[in-house]
Amino acid sequence: MTLRRSLAALAVVLALPVAAAAGTLQVSVIDRDGNPVPDAVVVLVPPAFGPVRTPLPTKLTITQEKMRFIPAVSLVGVGTQATFVNNDPWEHHVRASAAGVQNFEAASSGGFELRLDGKSEGKPGKAAEARFDKPGPVLLGCHLHASMRGHVYVSDTPWAALTGADGHAAFEAVPEGPVKVRVWQADQLIDLPPQQLVLGAAPAKATMQLSVVPRRRRV
Ligand SMILES: [Cu+2]
């Protein structure tokens, strides 16, 4: 290819319409004291986004290890098939119910219970399957160990992300236009009002502040 032809090709690329351009949105979640909040779910509610984003996972493994659910918080799509694996040498009686005041009524209808015998030495942990069919946050607990707590957030939109240790969740290729940002966090029992933004092609940032300080996770 000659230089002239290369330049011509480049010019064509640069002349592509920018109407389809999409921006990056970084959402920071902070607590009442201004500290970053990990494991918060940020959901974008766009008026008419197509399912252009990579879908959320629909397979999930949650292990019970040293009296904890690992991972403590998961973000998955509706219909997720989950495998619970007990790696502790003692029994766990896992229960799942819709979490939060909003879903209080649904709690009686949804949810499940799983008995998982303790793991025998030298053998794989006992496993049981469950499905997450209803959108919304699900609380995991154990009938035998009151300190065990975990959450699965079942999202009906792929426009959802978990915040990392820095409290940030990033979205790529968000279509331009108005968008509502919602946040869910296990200890935020009162729904925060969504934040309304209008996105352009330029990268955008938003901060959502909880009205609580989430309790620290046991390490
Ligand atoms: Cu247990």
Short mmCIF file of C-alpha atoms and ligand atoms in Angstrom, two decimals:
data_model
loop_
_atom_site.label_atom_id
_atom_site.label_comp_id
_atom_site.label_asym_id
_atom_site.label_seq_id
_atom_site.Cartn_x
_atom_site.Cartn_y
_atom_site.Cartn_z
CA MET A 1 0.00 0.00 0.00
CA THR A 2 1.38 3.40 -0.92
CA LEU A 3 1.60 6.19 1.61
CA ARG A 4 -1.05 8.10 -0.32
CA ARG A 5 -3.46 5.18 -0.17
CA SER A 6 -2.76 4.66 3.53
CA LEU A 7 -3.53 8.27 4.22
CA ALA A 8 -6.72 8.02 2.19
CA ALA A 9 -7.80 4.97 4.20
CA LEU A 10 -7.02 6.77 7.44
CA ALA A 11 -9.09 9.75 6.33
CA VAL A 12 -12.05 7.46 5.70
CA VAL A 13 -11.75 6.01 9.19
CA LEU A 14 -11.56 9.45 10.77
CA ALA A 15 -14.58 10.61 8.77
CA LEU A 16 -16.82 7.89 10.19
CA PRO A 17 -19.89 9.43 11.79
CA VAL A 18 -19.53 10.12 15.49
CA ALA A 19 -23.26 9.88 16.15
CA ALA A 20 -22.85 6.33 17.46
CA ALA A 21 -20.12 7.45 19.80
CA ALA A 22 -20.44 6.25 23.31
CA GLY A 23 -18.81 7.39 26.46
CA THR A 24 -17.21 5.94 29.51
CA LEU A 25 -18.91 6.44 32.83
CA GLN A 26 -17.13 5.93 36.11
CA VAL A 27 -19.31 5.78 39.18
CA SER A 28 -17.72 6.14 42.62
CA VAL A 29 -19.65 4.88 45.61
CA ILE A 30 -18.72 6.39 48.96
CA ASP A 31 -20.16 5.89 52.41
CA ARG A 32 -21.60 8.48 54.78
CA ASP A 33 -18.07 9.38 55.90
CA GLY A 34 -16.76 9.71 52.35
CA ASN A 35 -14.80 6.45 52.24
CA PRO A 36 -14.92 4.19 49.16
CA VAL A 37 -17.46 1.35 49.29
CA PRO A 38 -16.51 -1.95 47.64
CA ASP A 39 -19.10 -4.57 46.60
CA ALA A 40 -21.84 -2.07 45.88
CA VAL A 41 -23.95 -2.71 42.80
CA VAL A 42 -24.26 0.19 40.39
CA VAL A 43 -27.10 -0.08 37.89
CA LEU A 44 -27.62 2.19 34.91
CA VAL A 45 -31.21 2.74 33.91
CA PRO A 46 -31.20 4.06 30.41
CA PRO A 47 -34.49 4.76 28.69
CA ALA A 48 -33.89 2.55 25.69
CA PHE A 49 -30.56 0.77 25.78
CA GLY A 50 -30.43 -2.33 23.69
CA PRO A 51 -28.71 -5.43 25.05
CA VAL A 52 -25.44 -4.29 23.51
CA ARG A 53 -23.35 -4.78 26.60
CA THR A 54 -21.68 -8.05 27.50
CA PRO A 55 -24.24 -10.04 29.45
CA LEU A 56 -23.68 -10.71 33.12
CA PRO A 57 -22.59 -14.23 34.10
CA THR A 58 -25.33 -16.83 34.53
CA LYS A 59 -23.12 -19.37 36.25
CA LEU A 60 -21.90 -18.87 39.77
CA THR A 61 -20.05 -20.85 42.40
CA ILE A 62 -20.28 -19.80 46.04
CA THR A 63 -18.13 -21.69 48.50
CA GLN A 64 -18.60 -21.87 52.24
CA GLU A 65 -15.20 -21.60 53.78
CA LYS A 66 -14.26 -20.85 57.38
CA MET A 67 -17.84 -19.74 58.06
CA ARG A 68 -17.94 -17.31 55.18
CA PHE A 69 -19.60 -17.14 51.77
CA ILE A 70 -17.01 -16.62 49.07
CA PRO A 71 -17.56 -14.38 47.19
CA ALA A 72 -19.49 -12.37 49.78
CA VAL A 73 -21.29 -10.40 47.07
CA SER A 74 -21.95 -11.59 43.52
CA LEU A 75 -23.58 -9.83 40.60
CA VAL A 76 -25.29 -12.13 38.10
CA GLY A 77 -28.00 -12.22 35.47
CA VAL A 78 -31.54 -13.54 35.90
CA GLY A 79 -31.73 -17.32 35.61
CA THR A 80 -28.28 -17.88 37.04
CA GLN A 81 -27.43 -21.44 37.94
CA ALA A 82 -25.46 -21.43 41.16
CA THR A 83 -23.42 -24.15 42.78
CA PHE A 84 -22.89 -23.98 46.53
CA VAL A 85 -19.83 -25.89 47.71
CA ASN A 86 -19.13 -26.56 51.38
CA ASN A 87 -15.39 -26.63 52.01
CA ASP A 88 -15.77 -26.65 55.79
CA PRO A 89 -15.59 -29.94 57.67
CA TRP A 90 -18.90 -29.16 59.36
CA GLU A 91 -22.44 -28.86 58.04
CA HIS A 92 -23.95 -25.66 56.67
CA HIS A 93 -27.66 -25.10 56.20
CA VAL A 94 -27.73 -22.34 53.60
CA ARG A 95 -30.83 -20.23 53.21
CA ALA A 96 -31.54 -17.62 50.57
CA SER A 97 -34.27 -15.02 50.69
CA ALA A 98 -35.05 -11.77 48.96
CA ALA A 99 -33.13 -9.00 50.71
CA GLY A 100 -34.22 -5.55 51.70
CA VAL A 101 -37.40 -3.90 52.85
CA GLN A 102 -38.62 -3.46 49.28
CA ASN A 103 -38.67 -7.17 48.71
CA PHE A 104 -40.05 -8.07 52.08
CA GLU A 105 -43.25 -9.58 50.68
CA ALA A 106 -41.38 -11.50 48.02
CA ALA A 107 -39.26 -13.08 50.74
CA SER A 108 -41.98 -15.54 51.64
CA SER A 109 -42.42 -16.77 48.09
CA GLY A 110 -38.86 -16.73 46.78
CA GLY A 111 -35.77 -18.21 48.26
CA PHE A 112 -34.46 -21.67 48.95
CA GLU A 113 -32.67 -23.77 51.52
CA LEU A 114 -29.79 -26.15 51.03
CA ARG A 115 -28.27 -28.60 53.48
CA LEU A 116 -24.62 -29.19 52.83
CA ASP A 117 -22.81 -31.85 54.81
CA GLY A 118 -19.31 -31.15 55.97
CA LYS A 119 -16.39 -31.98 53.74
CA SER A 120 -14.56 -35.18 54.48
CA GLU A 121 -10.80 -35.07 54.45
CA GLY A 122 -9.31 -35.78 51.03
CA LYS A 123 -12.68 -35.54 49.26
CA PRO A 124 -14.22 -32.64 47.31
CA GLY A 125 -16.64 -30.43 49.22
CA LYS A 126 -20.33 -31.30 49.15
CA ALA A 127 -22.19 -29.33 46.47
CA ALA A 128 -25.79 -28.35 45.80
CA GLU A 129 -27.42 -26.40 42.99
CA ALA A 130 -29.83 -23.50 43.06
CA ARG A 131 -31.27 -21.07 40.54
CA PHE A 132 -31.66 -17.32 40.84
CA ASP A 133 -34.74 -16.55 38.77
CA LYS A 134 -36.00 -13.33 40.29
CA PRO A 135 -34.31 -9.97 39.82
CA GLY A 136 -33.18 -8.13 42.94
CA PRO A 137 -30.87 -8.62 45.90
CA VAL A 138 -30.84 -11.99 47.65
CA LEU A 139 -29.61 -12.46 51.19
CA LEU A 140 -27.65 -15.62 51.98
CA GLY A 141 -27.42 -16.93 55.50
CA CYS A 142 -26.98 -20.14 57.43
CA HIS A 143 -29.44 -21.62 59.88
CA LEU A 144 -26.60 -23.05 61.93
CA HIS A 145 -24.21 -20.09 61.95
CA ALA A 146 -25.84 -16.73 62.48
CA SER A 147 -22.65 -14.83 61.61
CA MET A 148 -22.63 -16.08 58.02
CA ARG A 149 -23.89 -13.51 55.57
CA GLY A 150 -23.65 -13.10 51.82
CA HIS A 151 -25.52 -11.50 48.95
CA VAL A 152 -26.32 -12.26 45.35
CA TYR A 153 -27.62 -9.37 43.30
CA VAL A 154 -29.67 -10.67 40.39
CA SER A 155 -29.84 -8.03 37.70
CA ASP A 156 -32.37 -7.90 34.89
CA THR A 157 -30.14 -5.53 32.95
CA PRO A 158 -26.57 -6.07 31.76
CA TRP A 159 -25.90 -2.42 32.65
CA ALA A 160 -24.82 -3.28 36.17
CA ALA A 161 -21.40 -3.52 37.80
CA LEU A 162 -19.88 -4.19 41.20
CA THR A 163 -17.61 -1.60 42.74
CA GLY A 164 -14.03 -2.69 43.35
CA ALA A 165 -11.89 -2.12 46.43
CA ASP A 166 -11.53 1.53 45.34
CA GLY A 167 -15.31 1.98 45.32
CA HIS A 168 -15.35 2.47 41.56
CA ALA A 169 -17.49 0.82 38.90
CA ALA A 170 -16.74 1.65 35.28
CA PHE A 171 -19.01 1.33 32.27
CA GLU A 172 -17.65 1.39 28.74
CA ALA A 173 -19.57 2.36 25.63
CA VAL A 174 -22.53 3.89 27.38
CA PRO A 175 -24.81 5.37 24.71
CA GLU A 176 -25.16 9.13 24.78
CA GLY A 177 -28.23 10.65 26.31
CA PRO A 178 -30.01 10.61 29.64
CA VAL A 179 -29.24 7.86 32.11
CA LYS A 180 -30.23 7.16 35.68
CA VAL A 181 -27.64 5.80 38.09
CA ARG A 182 -28.85 3.62 40.94
CA VAL A 183 -26.84 1.99 43.66
CA TRP A 184 -27.50 -0.99 45.89
CA GLN A 185 -25.44 -1.90 48.93
CA ALA A 186 -26.27 -4.54 51.50
CA ASP A 187 -26.33 -2.19 54.49
CA GLN A 188 -28.15 0.62 52.69
CA LEU A 189 -31.66 -0.39 53.69
CA ILE A 190 -33.32 2.82 52.55
CA ASP A 191 -33.25 3.17 48.78
CA LEU A 192 -31.09 6.05 47.63
CA PRO A 193 -32.68 8.33 45.06
CA PRO A 194 -31.23 7.66 41.60
CA GLN A 195 -28.95 10.24 40.05
CA GLN A 196 -29.95 11.54 36.66
CA LEU A 197 -27.17 12.28 34.19
CA VAL A 198 -26.97 13.25 30.56
CA LEU A 199 -24.01 11.59 28.91
CA GLY A 200 -22.10 12.93 25.98
CA ALA A 201 -19.20 11.38 24.09
CA ALA A 202 -16.68 12.53 26.71
CA PRO A 203 -15.88 10.33 29.69
CA ALA A 204 -18.13 11.15 32.62
CA LYS A 205 -17.94 10.63 36.37
CA ALA A 206 -20.59 10.39 39.03
CA THR A 207 -20.47 9.89 42.77
CA MET A 208 -23.14 8.16 44.80
CA GLN A 209 -23.02 8.59 48.57
CA LEU A 210 -24.64 6.11 50.93
CA SER A 211 -26.41 7.37 54.02
CA VAL A 212 -24.77 4.62 56.11
CA VAL A 213 -21.31 3.26 56.90
CA PRO A 214 -21.39 -0.40 55.84
CA ARG A 215 -20.29 -2.87 58.45
CA ARG A 216 -16.85 -4.26 57.87
CA ARG A 217 -16.49 -7.73 56.53
CA ARG A 218 -14.77 -10.30 58.65
CA VAL A 219 -11.40 -11.25 57.21
CU CU B 1 -23.23 -22.65 58.42
#
